[in-house]
XYZ file of C-alpha atoms in Angstrom:
177
model
C 103.772 87.390 110.650
C 103.631 88.078 106.920
C 104.762 91.502 105.700
C 102.415 91.763 102.691
C 98.778 90.914 101.828
C 99.464 88.131 99.293
C 99.805 84.625 100.706
C 100.927 81.728 98.491
C 98.674 79.431 100.540
C 95.461 81.377 99.987
C 92.667 81.366 97.421
C 91.827 84.546 95.539
C 89.144 85.529 93.080
C 90.486 88.028 90.545
C 88.229 90.952 89.642
C 88.682 93.494 86.864
C 87.961 97.232 87.198
C 84.234 96.584 86.608
C 84.120 93.957 89.366
C 83.705 91.104 86.873
C 85.316 87.694 87.365
C 88.763 87.646 85.754
C 90.179 84.338 86.984
C 91.646 82.981 90.197
C 94.821 82.226 92.096
C 94.710 79.169 94.341
C 97.802 78.098 96.272
C 99.980 80.110 93.890
C 98.441 78.692 90.682
C 96.950 81.287 88.319
C 94.017 80.501 86.049
C 92.809 83.327 83.825
C 89.282 84.272 82.861
C 89.226 82.079 79.726
C 91.232 79.187 81.145
C 90.610 75.769 79.549
C 92.149 72.651 81.111
C 94.076 70.468 78.686
C 96.630 67.721 79.390
C 99.434 70.070 78.315
C 98.177 73.198 80.063
C 96.891 72.521 83.584
C 97.242 76.248 84.450
C 97.899 79.664 82.927
C 100.722 80.589 85.273
C 102.202 80.378 88.741
C 103.099 82.966 91.348
C 106.697 82.966 92.494
C 106.792 84.504 95.954
C 109.658 82.816 97.801
C 112.662 85.162 98.024
C 110.974 87.548 95.570
C 109.473 90.897 96.518
C 107.074 91.741 95.022
C 105.722 88.301 94.065
C 105.939 87.604 90.321
C 103.339 86.012 88.071
C 105.133 83.632 85.689
C 103.315 82.593 82.548
C 105.054 79.757 80.691
C 108.442 80.765 82.180
C 108.058 84.448 81.240
C 107.249 87.089 83.816
C 103.684 88.159 83.075
C 103.247 90.609 85.931
C 103.665 91.272 89.639
C 101.466 91.313 92.718
C 101.495 94.714 94.394
C 99.489 94.707 97.597
C 96.005 93.531 96.670
C 96.485 94.044 92.923
C 97.904 91.932 90.109
C 99.597 94.244 87.601
C 100.235 92.549 84.246
C 103.016 93.607 81.879
C 100.262 94.637 79.445
C 99.075 97.254 81.949
C 95.935 95.357 82.952
C 95.230 95.539 86.688
C 93.148 92.957 88.554
C 92.163 93.006 92.216
C 92.790 90.059 94.543
C 89.677 89.199 96.549
C 90.581 86.684 99.289
C 88.286 83.670 99.589
C 87.967 81.103 102.367
C 90.231 78.163 101.593
C 87.596 75.622 102.503
C 88.040 72.406 104.378
C 90.952 70.284 103.246
C 91.621 67.208 105.404
C 95.239 67.063 104.202
C 96.223 70.513 105.437
C 96.137 72.363 108.709
C 93.188 74.735 108.792
C 93.962 78.306 107.746
C 93.384 80.820 110.534
C 90.703 83.232 109.337
C 89.517 84.419 112.759
C 91.235 87.439 114.381
C 90.857 86.035 117.916
C 92.512 82.746 116.950
C 95.296 84.723 115.280
C 95.868 86.758 118.474
C 96.119 83.520 120.461
C 98.718 82.145 118.033
C 100.750 85.369 118.263
C 100.737 85.101 122.061
C 101.640 81.390 121.925
C 104.574 82.108 119.619
C 105.830 84.842 121.939
C 105.569 82.506 124.954
C 107.447 79.757 123.098
C 110.204 82.208 122.155
C 110.438 83.488 125.748
C 110.716 79.892 126.994
C 113.491 79.164 124.485
C 111.408 76.579 122.618
C 112.661 77.475 119.141
C 111.098 74.449 117.442
C 107.609 75.209 118.775
C 107.953 78.921 117.951
C 108.969 78.043 114.373
C 105.984 75.696 113.992
C 103.619 78.397 115.205
C 105.321 80.848 112.838
C 104.393 78.638 109.890
C 100.735 78.698 110.974
C 100.931 82.497 111.285
C 102.280 82.763 107.735
C 99.346 80.684 106.480
C 96.783 82.889 108.234
C 94.485 85.411 106.565
C 96.241 88.319 108.289
C 99.474 90.223 107.782
C 101.518 92.883 109.564
C 99.881 96.306 109.592
C 101.489 98.344 106.785
C 101.066 101.575 108.760
C 102.421 100.833 112.266
C 104.403 97.667 111.367
C 103.310 96.120 114.691
C 105.633 98.534 116.513
C 104.658 98.695 120.197
C 104.945 102.502 120.335
C 102.806 103.152 117.233
C 100.372 100.239 117.404
C 97.971 101.613 120.042
C 97.301 104.826 118.084
C 97.045 103.146 114.671
C 93.651 103.664 113.047
C 94.260 101.031 110.360
C 94.780 98.016 112.638
C 93.065 99.537 115.703
C 95.902 98.478 117.980
C 96.189 94.855 116.849
C 99.403 95.254 114.843
C 97.906 93.172 112.026
C 95.190 93.542 109.399
C 93.079 91.188 107.317
C 94.712 90.396 103.959
C 91.993 92.230 101.990
C 93.110 95.576 103.453
C 95.841 97.633 101.875
C 96.960 100.986 103.274
C 97.611 102.606 99.893
C 93.999 102.230 98.791
C 91.363 104.518 100.255
C 88.759 101.790 99.947
C 89.128 98.254 101.163
C 87.886 94.969 99.838
C 84.830 93.355 101.402
C 85.193 92.101 104.954
C 86.357 88.516 105.399
C 83.594 85.932 105.030
C 81.832 84.890 108.212
C 81.919 81.257 109.185
C-alpha cells in the first residue's frame, strides 16, 4: 500500500488557486499550461519519485519543485493542486484499481498469499496495490488499533488519492464508472 497520495502511474489534471487548468501529469510526465510539442521538447518535465520523498519535479535536469500531498509546489512559490483522473483503458497495461471494494479484495488476497508463504504472488499483488487509486490513511496509518475509530478512512485503513489529511477540504470524489 502506498504511503502518499501521488502515484507515478496515475493521471492528474493540475489546477491553480482559481481552479483553472494549469497542465497535467500523466505517468510521471509533466506538461505545463502552455506546453507545445516539438521534436526537441516532448514534455516540460518529469516527476522523480523512486527513492525520493517527497517526489521531485525535474525540469530539464533542474529541480523545479516538489509534490507535497496533493499539491505541486514550484521553486517559484506557485502552488498547483493535483486532481486525479481515471487512467482510461489501455490494452497494454493492467487496469488500475479505482474501486474501493476491488482494493479491499486485493488487500485480503495479498494477506492470504503472505500467510500461505507465497512470496511471489504477494509481491505481484503488491504491485497492483501500488498502482491503485488509494493510499494508506495518513491519520491511522492502517494500524489495527486506531483504524476502527478513524474518521478519515472510516475504518478501511486507506483513502482515495484525492484526500489529504492536512487540508480541511478534499478534492472531488473519484469519478464513477
